[in-house]
Amino acid sequence: MSMHQRNIANAQLPVYIIGAGGIVNTAHLPAYRLAGFNVQGICDIDLTKAQTTAAAFGIPHVFECPEEMLQQLPTNAVVDIAVPGPALIPLLQQIPDGTPVLLQKPMGENMQEAQQILEICRRKKLNAAVNFQLRYAPFILEVKKMLQSGQLGEINDIEINVSVYTPWHLWDFLMQSPRVEILYHSIHYIDLIRHMLGNPQTIYAKSTRHPSMPKLASVRSNIIMDFGDMIRGNIFTNHCHNYGKPKQHSYIKFEGSKGAVLINFGALINYPRGEADSFEYVFLQEGQEPVWQERKIEGSWFPHAFIGSMEQLMLSVVSGINAPDNSVEDCIHTMACVEAAYASSEQGGIQPRQFL
């Protein structure tokens, strides 16, 4: 979205937020402030939290509940719903027909809920997008530019590897969730890979628990997204590396026929404080030894990527022509991949002894 388009969207589309939790305070609202979005109202089941957030970010209207907000919603408003998955469907049932809405990921707790959300959005003609914001992180946008210019050639390999210590206790609702790591974290990487490569043919996965976090359903995952014999999409995550920062890492690697990119993204290291990102790349030149270079990228996943999710929705509303890039119609495929990953994990592998 150009700055001119962004200004048009800002002028016409006031934003109203349902939810005043940590992600709203650390990502949504800082991003919207950077972008100059016109946030006009907020509510939360905890009124004090909503009032505190409103005061911190200069939001003029605080509502005691979603019902009060929706009753007073301007016809040109965009609603940003930032609540845990189980609360999403009841809220969508109350949203006025035709309203533009940005839904916090995941798109429900499972595929059944995702299909229900899709049906509600279709029936109520909601212009609905999902906040899979990693697609719009500044370092991913830079990779897209390289691909569009032909510098990387054709992508044949995407690998995402995360070995960090994540303080899951910061999110109380996860302690009761039957699904954790893939649904609330690796879902971002699944979405990114299918956003870049299209929908995979099949999914192989195993998601496991850890002795140090016995109350959580799963905290480590291996996921293979199958795109055939020539393209590889792999995701490896371990959120239990509690052995100090020196050996923690989190990277995204793209390999193409003409070049490669290695992104070390620091948001997950020493979370929630985070570390600096780095963006390294190399272009292949015939007869020359490959030389890696580093490029400074302004902005990071948090909070800058959250601008892109809302921009896509705003631009769709302003243009009145195209669905947002991150529409529910597109993101239902990410949820299908998540469901396939859990099914694969539950079904288990092939026993070697049957070949003996």
Coordinates of C-alpha atoms in Angstrom, one line a residue:
M1 CA 0.0 0.0 0.0
S2 CA 1.4 3.4 -1.0
M3 CA 1.5 6.3 1.5
H4 CA -1.3 8.0 -0.6
Q5 CA -3.5 4.9 -0.3
R6 CA -2.7 4.6 3.4
N7 CA -3.8 8.2 4.0
I8 CA -7.1 7.6 2.1
A9 CA -7.7 4.5 4.3
N10 CA -6.9 6.5 7.5
A11 CA -9.2 9.3 6.6
Q12 CA -12.2 7.0 5.9
L13 CA -11.8 4.0 8.2
P14 CA -11.9 4.5 12.0
V15 CA -10.7 1.4 13.8
Y16 CA -12.5 -0.2 16.8
I17 CA -10.7 -2.9 18.8
I18 CA -12.3 -5.7 20.8
G19 CA -9.6 -6.9 23.3
A20 CA -7.0 -5.0 25.3
G21 CA -4.6 -7.8 26.1
G22 CA -0.8 -8.1 25.7
I23 CA -0.7 -8.5 21.9
V24 CA -2.9 -5.4 21.4
N25 CA -0.6 -3.3 23.6
T26 CA 2.7 -4.6 22.3
A27 CA 1.9 -5.1 18.6
H28 CA -1.5 -3.9 17.3
L29 CA -1.6 -0.4 18.7
P30 CA 2.2 0.4 18.4
A31 CA 1.9 -0.7 14.7
Y32 CA -1.3 1.4 14.2
R33 CA 0.4 4.4 15.8
L34 CA 3.4 4.0 13.4
A35 CA 1.0 3.8 10.4
G36 CA -1.2 6.7 11.6
F37 CA -4.3 4.5 11.7
N38 CA -7.3 6.2 13.2
V39 CA -8.1 4.1 16.3
Q40 CA -11.4 5.4 17.8
G41 CA -12.6 2.8 20.3
I42 CA -11.7 -0.2 22.4
C43 CA -13.4 -2.6 24.8
D44 CA -12.4 -5.6 26.9
I45 CA -14.1 -8.0 29.4
D46 CA -11.8 -6.3 31.9
L47 CA -12.9 -2.6 31.8
T48 CA -9.8 -1.5 33.7
K49 CA -7.5 -3.0 31.0
A50 CA -9.4 -1.2 28.3
Q51 CA -9.2 2.1 30.1
T52 CA -5.5 1.7 30.8
T53 CA -4.8 0.8 27.1
A54 CA -7.0 3.7 25.9
A55 CA -5.1 6.2 28.1
A56 CA -1.7 4.8 26.9
F57 CA -2.6 5.2 23.2
G58 CA -4.9 8.1 23.2
I59 CA -8.0 6.2 22.2
P60 CA -11.0 8.5 22.7
H61 CA -13.8 5.9 23.3
V62 CA -13.9 3.1 25.9
F63 CA -16.8 0.7 25.9
E64 CA -17.9 -1.6 28.8
C65 CA -18.6 -4.5 26.5
P66 CA -18.6 -5.5 22.8
E67 CA -22.3 -5.2 22.6
E68 CA -22.1 -1.5 23.6
M69 CA -19.4 -0.9 21.1
L70 CA -21.2 -2.6 18.2
Q71 CA -24.4 -0.7 18.9
Q72 CA -22.5 2.6 18.4
L73 CA -20.3 1.4 15.6
P74 CA -20.0 3.9 12.7
T75 CA -21.0 2.5 9.3
N76 CA -17.4 3.0 7.9
A77 CA -15.6 1.4 10.9
V78 CA -13.1 -1.5 10.8
V79 CA -13.4 -3.9 13.7
D80 CA -10.1 -5.5 15.0
I81 CA -11.0 -8.6 17.0
A82 CA -8.1 -9.6 19.2
V83 CA -9.5 -12.3 21.5
P84 CA -8.6 -16.0 22.2
G85 CA -10.0 -18.5 19.6
P86 CA -13.0 -19.7 21.7
A87 CA -14.4 -16.2 21.9
L88 CA -14.3 -15.5 18.2
I89 CA -17.4 -17.2 16.9
P90 CA -19.8 -15.6 19.5
L91 CA -18.4 -12.2 18.6
L92 CA -18.7 -12.7 14.9
Q93 CA -22.4 -13.6 15.3
Q94 CA -22.9 -10.1 16.8
I95 CA -20.9 -8.1 14.2
P96 CA -23.2 -6.0 11.9
D97 CA -23.6 -7.5 8.4
G98 CA -21.1 -6.2 5.9
T99 CA -18.6 -4.9 8.4
P100 CA -14.8 -5.1 7.6
V101 CA -13.2 -7.2 10.4
L102 CA -9.6 -8.3 11.1
L103 CA -9.6 -11.5 13.1
Q104 CA -6.8 -12.5 15.4
K105 CA -5.2 -15.8 14.4
P106 CA -5.9 -18.7 14.7
M107 CA -9.1 -18.9 12.7
G108 CA -10.7 -21.0 15.4
E109 CA -9.4 -23.8 17.6
N110 CA -9.8 -26.5 14.9
M111 CA -11.0 -27.0 11.3
Q112 CA -14.6 -27.4 12.4
E113 CA -14.5 -23.9 14.0
A114 CA -12.6 -22.5 11.0
Q115 CA -15.3 -23.7 8.6
Q116 CA -18.0 -22.2 10.9
I117 CA -16.1 -18.9 10.9
L118 CA -15.9 -19.0 7.2
E119 CA -19.7 -19.7 6.9
I120 CA -20.6 -16.8 9.3
C121 CA -18.4 -14.4 7.3
R122 CA -20.0 -15.5 4.0
R123 CA -23.5 -15.4 5.4
K124 CA -23.1 -12.0 7.0
K125 CA -21.1 -10.7 4.0
L126 CA -18.2 -9.6 6.3
N127 CA -15.1 -8.4 4.6
A128 CA -13.0 -10.5 6.8
A129 CA -9.2 -10.9 7.0
V130 CA -7.0 -12.9 9.4
N131 CA -4.0 -11.5 11.2
F132 CA -1.3 -13.7 9.8
Q133 CA 1.1 -10.8 10.0
L134 CA 4.4 -12.6 9.3
R135 CA 3.6 -12.3 5.6
Y136 CA 4.0 -8.6 6.0
A137 CA 7.1 -8.4 8.2
P138 CA 9.6 -6.0 6.7
F139 CA 12.2 -8.7 6.1
I140 CA 9.6 -10.9 4.2
L141 CA 8.6 -7.9 2.1
E142 CA 12.3 -7.5 1.2
V143 CA 12.4 -11.2 0.1
K144 CA 9.3 -10.6 -2.1
K145 CA 11.0 -7.6 -3.8
M146 CA 14.0 -9.8 -4.6
L147 CA 11.7 -12.5 -6.0
Q148 CA 9.8 -10.0 -8.1
S149 CA 13.0 -8.6 -9.5
G150 CA 14.3 -12.1 -10.4
Q151 CA 17.4 -11.8 -8.1
L152 CA 16.7 -15.1 -6.3
G153 CA 15.3 -17.0 -9.3
E154 CA 12.8 -19.7 -8.5
I155 CA 12.4 -20.7 -4.8
N156 CA 13.1 -24.4 -4.2
D157 CA 13.7 -24.5 -0.5
I158 CA 12.2 -22.7 2.6
E159 CA 13.4 -23.7 6.0
I160 CA 12.2 -22.2 9.3
N161 CA 14.2 -23.3 12.4
V162 CA 13.4 -22.1 15.9
S163 CA 15.2 -23.2 19.1
V164 CA 14.3 -20.8 22.0
Y165 CA 12.8 -20.6 25.4
T166 CA 9.2 -19.3 25.2
P167 CA 7.5 -18.2 28.5
W168 CA 4.1 -19.8 27.7
H169 CA 2.9 -19.0 31.1
L170 CA 2.3 -15.4 29.9
W171 CA -0.9 -16.7 28.1
D172 CA -3.1 -18.4 30.8
F173 CA -5.6 -19.7 28.3
L174 CA -3.0 -21.9 26.7
M175 CA -2.9 -24.1 29.8
Q176 CA -6.3 -25.4 29.0
S177 CA -5.9 -25.6 25.2
P178 CA -5.7 -29.1 23.7
R179 CA -3.5 -27.6 20.9
V180 CA -0.7 -25.2 21.5
E181 CA 2.5 -25.1 19.4
I182 CA 1.3 -25.6 15.9
L183 CA -2.0 -23.8 16.4
Y184 CA -0.6 -20.7 18.2
H185 CA 2.9 -20.5 16.8
S186 CA 4.0 -22.7 13.9
I187 CA 0.7 -21.6 12.2
H188 CA 2.6 -18.4 11.3
Y189 CA 5.3 -20.4 9.5
I190 CA 2.8 -22.7 7.8
D191 CA 0.9 -19.6 6.5
L192 CA 4.2 -18.0 5.3
I193 CA 5.3 -21.0 3.4
R194 CA 2.0 -21.6 1.7
H195 CA 1.8 -17.8 1.0
M196 CA 5.1 -18.0 -0.8
L197 CA 4.8 -21.4 -2.5
G198 CA 1.1 -22.1 -2.7
N199 CA -0.8 -24.9 -1.0
P200 CA 1.2 -28.1 -0.3
Q201 CA 0.2 -31.5 -1.7
T202 CA 0.5 -33.2 1.7
I203 CA 1.7 -32.5 5.3
Y204 CA 3.9 -34.7 7.5
A205 CA 4.2 -33.6 11.2
K206 CA 5.0 -34.6 14.8
S207 CA 4.2 -32.2 17.7
T208 CA 5.4 -33.1 21.1
R209 CA 5.3 -32.0 24.8
H210 CA 8.2 -31.4 27.1
P211 CA 8.9 -32.6 30.7
S212 CA 9.6 -29.0 31.8
M213 CA 6.2 -27.8 30.7
P214 CA 3.9 -30.7 31.6
K215 CA 0.7 -28.5 31.7
L216 CA 1.0 -27.7 28.0
A217 CA -0.3 -29.8 25.2
S218 CA 2.7 -29.4 22.9
V219 CA 5.8 -27.1 22.7
R220 CA 7.9 -28.6 19.9
S221 CA 7.1 -29.5 16.3
N222 CA 8.6 -30.9 13.1
I223 CA 6.5 -30.1 10.0
I224 CA 7.2 -31.1 6.4
M225 CA 5.1 -29.3 3.8
D226 CA 5.2 -31.5 0.7
F227 CA 5.5 -29.7 -2.6
G228 CA 6.8 -32.6 -4.6
D229 CA 10.2 -33.9 -5.4
M230 CA 11.9 -30.5 -6.3
I231 CA 10.7 -28.1 -3.6
R232 CA 11.2 -28.4 0.1
G233 CA 9.3 -26.6 2.9
N234 CA 10.4 -27.5 6.5
I235 CA 9.5 -26.2 9.9
F236 CA 11.4 -27.1 13.1
T237 CA 10.5 -25.6 16.4
N238 CA 11.7 -26.1 20.0
H239 CA 10.3 -23.7 22.6
C240 CA 12.1 -25.4 25.6
H241 CA 15.7 -24.5 25.0
N242 CA 16.3 -23.1 28.4
Y243 CA 20.1 -23.3 28.3
G244 CA 20.9 -19.6 27.9
K245 CA 20.8 -17.3 25.0
P246 CA 24.1 -18.1 23.3
K247 CA 22.8 -21.2 21.5
Q248 CA 19.2 -20.0 20.9
H249 CA 18.3 -19.3 17.3
S250 CA 15.4 -18.5 15.1
Y251 CA 15.8 -18.2 11.4
I252 CA 14.0 -18.3 8.0
K253 CA 16.1 -19.4 5.0
F254 CA 15.0 -19.1 1.4
E255 CA 17.0 -20.8 -1.3
G256 CA 16.4 -20.1 -5.0
S257 CA 18.0 -21.0 -8.3
K258 CA 19.9 -17.6 -8.4
G259 CA 20.4 -16.8 -4.8
A260 CA 19.5 -17.3 -1.1
V261 CA 18.4 -15.3 1.9
L262 CA 19.0 -16.0 5.6
I263 CA 16.9 -14.0 8.1
N264 CA 17.7 -14.3 11.7
F265 CA 14.7 -12.9 13.4
G266 CA 15.2 -11.9 17.1
A267 CA 11.6 -11.4 18.3
L268 CA 11.5 -14.9 19.9
I269 CA 14.9 -14.8 21.7
N270 CA 14.7 -13.5 25.3
Y271 CA 11.0 -13.0 24.7
P272 CA 9.3 -10.6 25.1
R273 CA 12.3 -8.3 25.0
G274 CA 13.7 -9.8 21.8
E275 CA 17.0 -9.4 20.0
A276 CA 18.0 -7.6 16.8
D277 CA 17.3 -9.1 13.4
S278 CA 19.8 -9.7 10.6
F279 CA 19.2 -10.1 6.9
E280 CA 21.9 -11.8 4.9
Y281 CA 21.7 -12.7 1.2
V282 CA 23.8 -14.1 -1.7
F283 CA 23.5 -14.0 -5.4
L284 CA 25.0 -16.7 -7.6
Q285 CA 27.3 -15.5 -10.4
E286 CA 28.9 -17.9 -12.8
G287 CA 32.6 -18.4 -12.3
Q288 CA 32.6 -16.5 -8.9
E289 CA 32.7 -17.8 -5.4
P290 CA 29.4 -16.9 -3.6
V291 CA 29.8 -14.0 -1.2
W292 CA 27.2 -13.4 1.5
Q293 CA 26.3 -9.8 2.2
E294 CA 24.2 -8.1 4.9
R295 CA 21.4 -5.6 4.4
K296 CA 19.8 -3.3 7.0
I297 CA 16.1 -3.8 7.1
E298 CA 14.0 -1.1 8.8
G299 CA 11.4 -2.6 11.2
S300 CA 10.8 -6.1 12.4
W301 CA 8.0 -8.7 12.9
F302 CA 6.8 -7.0 16.1
P303 CA 5.2 -4.5 15.7
H304 CA 5.8 -3.5 12.1
A305 CA 4.2 -6.6 10.4
F306 CA 0.9 -5.8 12.1
I307 CA 0.6 -2.8 9.9
G308 CA 0.4 -5.0 6.8
S309 CA -2.5 -7.1 8.1
M310 CA -4.7 -4.1 8.7
E311 CA -3.5 -2.3 5.5
Q312 CA -4.6 -5.2 3.4
L313 CA -8.1 -5.0 4.8
M314 CA -8.3 -1.2 4.6
L315 CA -7.1 -1.2 1.0
S316 CA -9.7 -3.8 0.1
V317 CA -12.5 -1.7 1.7
V318 CA -11.3 1.5 0.0
S319 CA -10.9 0.0 -3.4
G320 CA -14.1 -2.0 -3.2
I321 CA -12.7 -4.4 -5.8
N322 CA -10.5 -7.1 -4.4
A323 CA -10.6 -9.2 -1.3
P324 CA -7.8 -8.6 1.1
D325 CA -4.7 -10.7 0.5
N326 CA -5.2 -12.3 4.0
S327 CA -9.0 -13.0 3.5
V328 CA -10.7 -15.8 5.4
E329 CA -11.2 -17.4 1.9
D330 CA -7.4 -17.6 1.6
C331 CA -6.6 -18.3 5.3
I332 CA -9.0 -21.3 5.5
H333 CA -6.2 -23.1 3.6
T334 CA -3.7 -22.3 6.3
M335 CA -6.2 -23.8 8.8
A336 CA -6.5 -26.9 6.6
C337 CA -2.7 -27.3 6.7
V338 CA -2.8 -27.0 10.5
E339 CA -5.5 -29.6 10.8
A340 CA -3.5 -31.9 8.5
A341 CA -0.4 -31.4 10.7
Y342 CA -2.3 -32.5 13.8
A343 CA -3.8 -35.5 12.0
S344 CA -0.4 -36.5 10.8
S345 CA 1.1 -36.1 14.3
E346 CA -1.7 -38.3 15.8
Q347 CA -1.5 -41.0 13.2
G348 CA 2.2 -41.5 13.9
G349 CA 5.0 -42.9 11.7
I350 CA 5.6 -46.2 10.0
Q351 CA 7.1 -48.9 12.2
P352 CA 10.5 -50.1 10.9
R353 CA 9.9 -53.6 12.3
Q354 CA 7.3 -54.3 9.7
F355 CA 10.1 -54.4 7.1
L356 CA 12.2 -56.9 9.1

